[in-house]
């Protein structure tokens, strides 16, 4: 209810996502906050018809995400001896 009341004041809510949140949503890491991140995504989806919410990331977050994916790929290659 409070989110709906807030939406009357503001026409758009912008949420900046950090790298760990993205990892949680796509199940890249084991973290106690994974369920909370997925729940937030469900809440956003359920209220998206009545409240405009924009999810954004910074360039730094994108770079961190790509670097982590690269590191995971390299670790997997070493573990399976693939070049």
PDB file of C-alpha atoms in Angstrom:
ATOM      1  CA  UNK A   1       0.000   0.000   0.000  1.00  0.00           C
ATOM      2  CA  UNK A   2       2.798   2.422   0.839  1.00  0.00           C
ATOM      3  CA  UNK A   3       4.462   1.771  -2.519  1.00  0.00           C
ATOM      4  CA  UNK A   4       1.190   2.638  -4.251  1.00  0.00           C
ATOM      5  CA  UNK A   5       0.870   5.850  -2.199  1.00  0.00           C
ATOM      6  CA  UNK A   6       4.448   6.734  -3.108  1.00  0.00           C
ATOM      7  CA  UNK A   7       3.627   6.217  -6.775  1.00  0.00           C
ATOM      8  CA  UNK A   8       1.061   9.036  -6.587  1.00  0.00           C
ATOM      9  CA  UNK A   9       3.856  11.420  -5.680  1.00  0.00           C
ATOM     10  CA  UNK A  10       6.419  10.144  -8.135  1.00  0.00           C
ATOM     11  CA  UNK A  11       5.623   9.026 -11.679  1.00  0.00           C
ATOM     12  CA  UNK A  12       8.571   6.663 -11.973  1.00  0.00           C
ATOM     13  CA  UNK A  13      10.659   4.711  -9.497  1.00  0.00           C
ATOM     14  CA  UNK A  14      14.237   4.033 -10.580  1.00  0.00           C
ATOM     15  CA  UNK A  15      16.104   1.184  -8.922  1.00  0.00           C
ATOM     16  CA  UNK A  16      19.814   0.756  -9.534  1.00  0.00           C
ATOM     17  CA  UNK A  17      20.891  -2.869  -9.291  1.00  0.00           C
ATOM     18  CA  UNK A  18      24.328  -3.868  -8.074  1.00  0.00           C
ATOM     19  CA  UNK A  19      26.405  -6.797  -9.230  1.00  0.00           C
ATOM     20  CA  UNK A  20      25.520  -9.072  -6.321  1.00  0.00           C
ATOM     21  CA  UNK A  21      21.812  -8.504  -6.928  1.00  0.00           C
ATOM     22  CA  UNK A  22      22.254  -9.538 -10.562  1.00  0.00           C
ATOM     23  CA  UNK A  23      24.199 -12.636  -9.516  1.00  0.00           C
ATOM     24  CA  UNK A  24      21.384 -13.542  -7.136  1.00  0.00           C
ATOM     25  CA  UNK A  25      18.657 -13.114  -9.735  1.00  0.00           C
ATOM     26  CA  UNK A  26      20.421 -15.304 -12.300  1.00  0.00           C
ATOM     27  CA  UNK A  27      21.653 -17.868  -9.730  1.00  0.00           C
ATOM     28  CA  UNK A  28      25.353 -17.317 -10.349  1.00  0.00           C
ATOM     29  CA  UNK A  29      26.369 -17.427  -6.710  1.00  0.00           C
ATOM     30  CA  UNK A  30      25.215 -18.944  -3.484  1.00  0.00           C
ATOM     31  CA  UNK A  31      24.183 -16.071  -1.238  1.00  0.00           C
ATOM     32  CA  UNK A  32      21.681 -15.705   1.613  1.00  0.00           C
ATOM     33  CA  UNK A  33      20.157 -12.752  -0.238  1.00  0.00           C
ATOM     34  CA  UNK A  34      19.240 -14.753  -3.367  1.00  0.00           C
ATOM     35  CA  UNK A  35      15.671 -15.337  -2.244  1.00  0.00           C
ATOM     36  CA  UNK A  36      15.198 -11.680  -1.285  1.00  0.00           C
ATOM     37  CA  UNK A  37      16.430 -10.564  -4.715  1.00  0.00           C
ATOM     38  CA  UNK A  38      14.082 -12.964  -6.487  1.00  0.00           C
ATOM     39  CA  UNK A  39      11.202 -11.875  -4.266  1.00  0.00           C
ATOM     40  CA  UNK A  40      11.875  -8.215  -5.088  1.00  0.00           C
ATOM     41  CA  UNK A  41      11.746  -9.069  -8.794  1.00  0.00           C
ATOM     42  CA  UNK A  42       8.368 -10.773  -8.257  1.00  0.00           C
ATOM     43  CA  UNK A  43       7.044  -7.730  -6.388  1.00  0.00           C
ATOM     44  CA  UNK A  44       8.226  -5.406  -9.150  1.00  0.00           C
ATOM     45  CA  UNK A  45       6.532  -7.583 -11.749  1.00  0.00           C
ATOM     46  CA  UNK A  46       3.294  -7.741  -9.771  1.00  0.00           C
ATOM     47  CA  UNK A  47       3.015  -3.952  -9.399  1.00  0.00           C
ATOM     48  CA  UNK A  48       4.377  -3.000 -12.813  1.00  0.00           C
ATOM     49  CA  UNK A  49       0.888  -2.343 -14.220  1.00  0.00           C
ATOM     50  CA  UNK A  50       0.169   0.347 -11.634  1.00  0.00           C
ATOM     51  CA  UNK A  51       3.632   1.766 -10.965  1.00  0.00           C
ATOM     52  CA  UNK A  52       6.335   2.534 -13.518  1.00  0.00           C
ATOM     53  CA  UNK A  53       9.585   1.034 -12.278  1.00  0.00           C
ATOM     54  CA  UNK A  54      12.851   1.232 -14.171  1.00  0.00           C
ATOM     55  CA  UNK A  55      15.662  -1.159 -13.338  1.00  0.00           C
ATOM     56  CA  UNK A  56      19.080   0.199 -14.194  1.00  0.00           C
ATOM     57  CA  UNK A  57      22.729  -0.696 -13.796  1.00  0.00           C
ATOM     58  CA  UNK A  58      25.817   1.460 -13.980  1.00  0.00           C
ATOM     59  CA  UNK A  59      28.735   0.924 -16.323  1.00  0.00           C
ATOM     60  CA  UNK A  60      30.764  -0.219 -13.308  1.00  0.00           C
ATOM     61  CA  UNK A  61      28.167  -2.912 -12.547  1.00  0.00           C
ATOM     62  CA  UNK A  62      28.267  -4.144 -16.138  1.00  0.00           C
ATOM     63  CA  UNK A  63      32.070  -4.280 -16.050  1.00  0.00           C
ATOM     64  CA  UNK A  64      32.052  -6.177 -12.733  1.00  0.00           C
ATOM     65  CA  UNK A  65      29.455  -8.609 -14.049  1.00  0.00           C
ATOM     66  CA  UNK A  66      31.416  -9.297 -17.246  1.00  0.00           C
ATOM     67  CA  UNK A  67      34.659  -9.716 -15.309  1.00  0.00           C
ATOM     68  CA  UNK A  68      33.055 -12.216 -12.940  1.00  0.00           C
ATOM     69  CA  UNK A  69      31.593 -14.196 -15.836  1.00  0.00           C
ATOM     70  CA  UNK A  70      35.035 -14.259 -17.462  1.00  0.00           C
ATOM     71  CA  UNK A  71      36.649 -15.486 -14.219  1.00  0.00           C
ATOM     72  CA  UNK A  72      34.007 -18.219 -13.824  1.00  0.00           C
ATOM     73  CA  UNK A  73      34.565 -19.289 -17.444  1.00  0.00           C
ATOM     74  CA  UNK A  74      38.324 -19.481 -16.912  1.00  0.00           C
ATOM     75  CA  UNK A  75      37.890 -21.506 -13.707  1.00  0.00           C
ATOM     76  CA  UNK A  76      35.550 -23.898 -15.509  1.00  0.00           C
ATOM     77  CA  UNK A  77      38.006 -24.295 -18.367  1.00  0.00           C
ATOM     78  CA  UNK A  78      40.810 -25.131 -15.909  1.00  0.00           C
ATOM     79  CA  UNK A  79      38.619 -27.556 -13.991  1.00  0.00           C
ATOM     80  CA  UNK A  80      37.666 -29.423 -17.160  1.00  0.00           C
ATOM     81  CA  UNK A  81      41.021 -28.950 -18.988  1.00  0.00           C
ATOM     82  CA  UNK A  82      39.367 -27.223 -21.955  1.00  0.00           C
ATOM     83  CA  UNK A  83      41.283 -24.615 -23.952  1.00  0.00           C
TER      84      UNK A  83
END
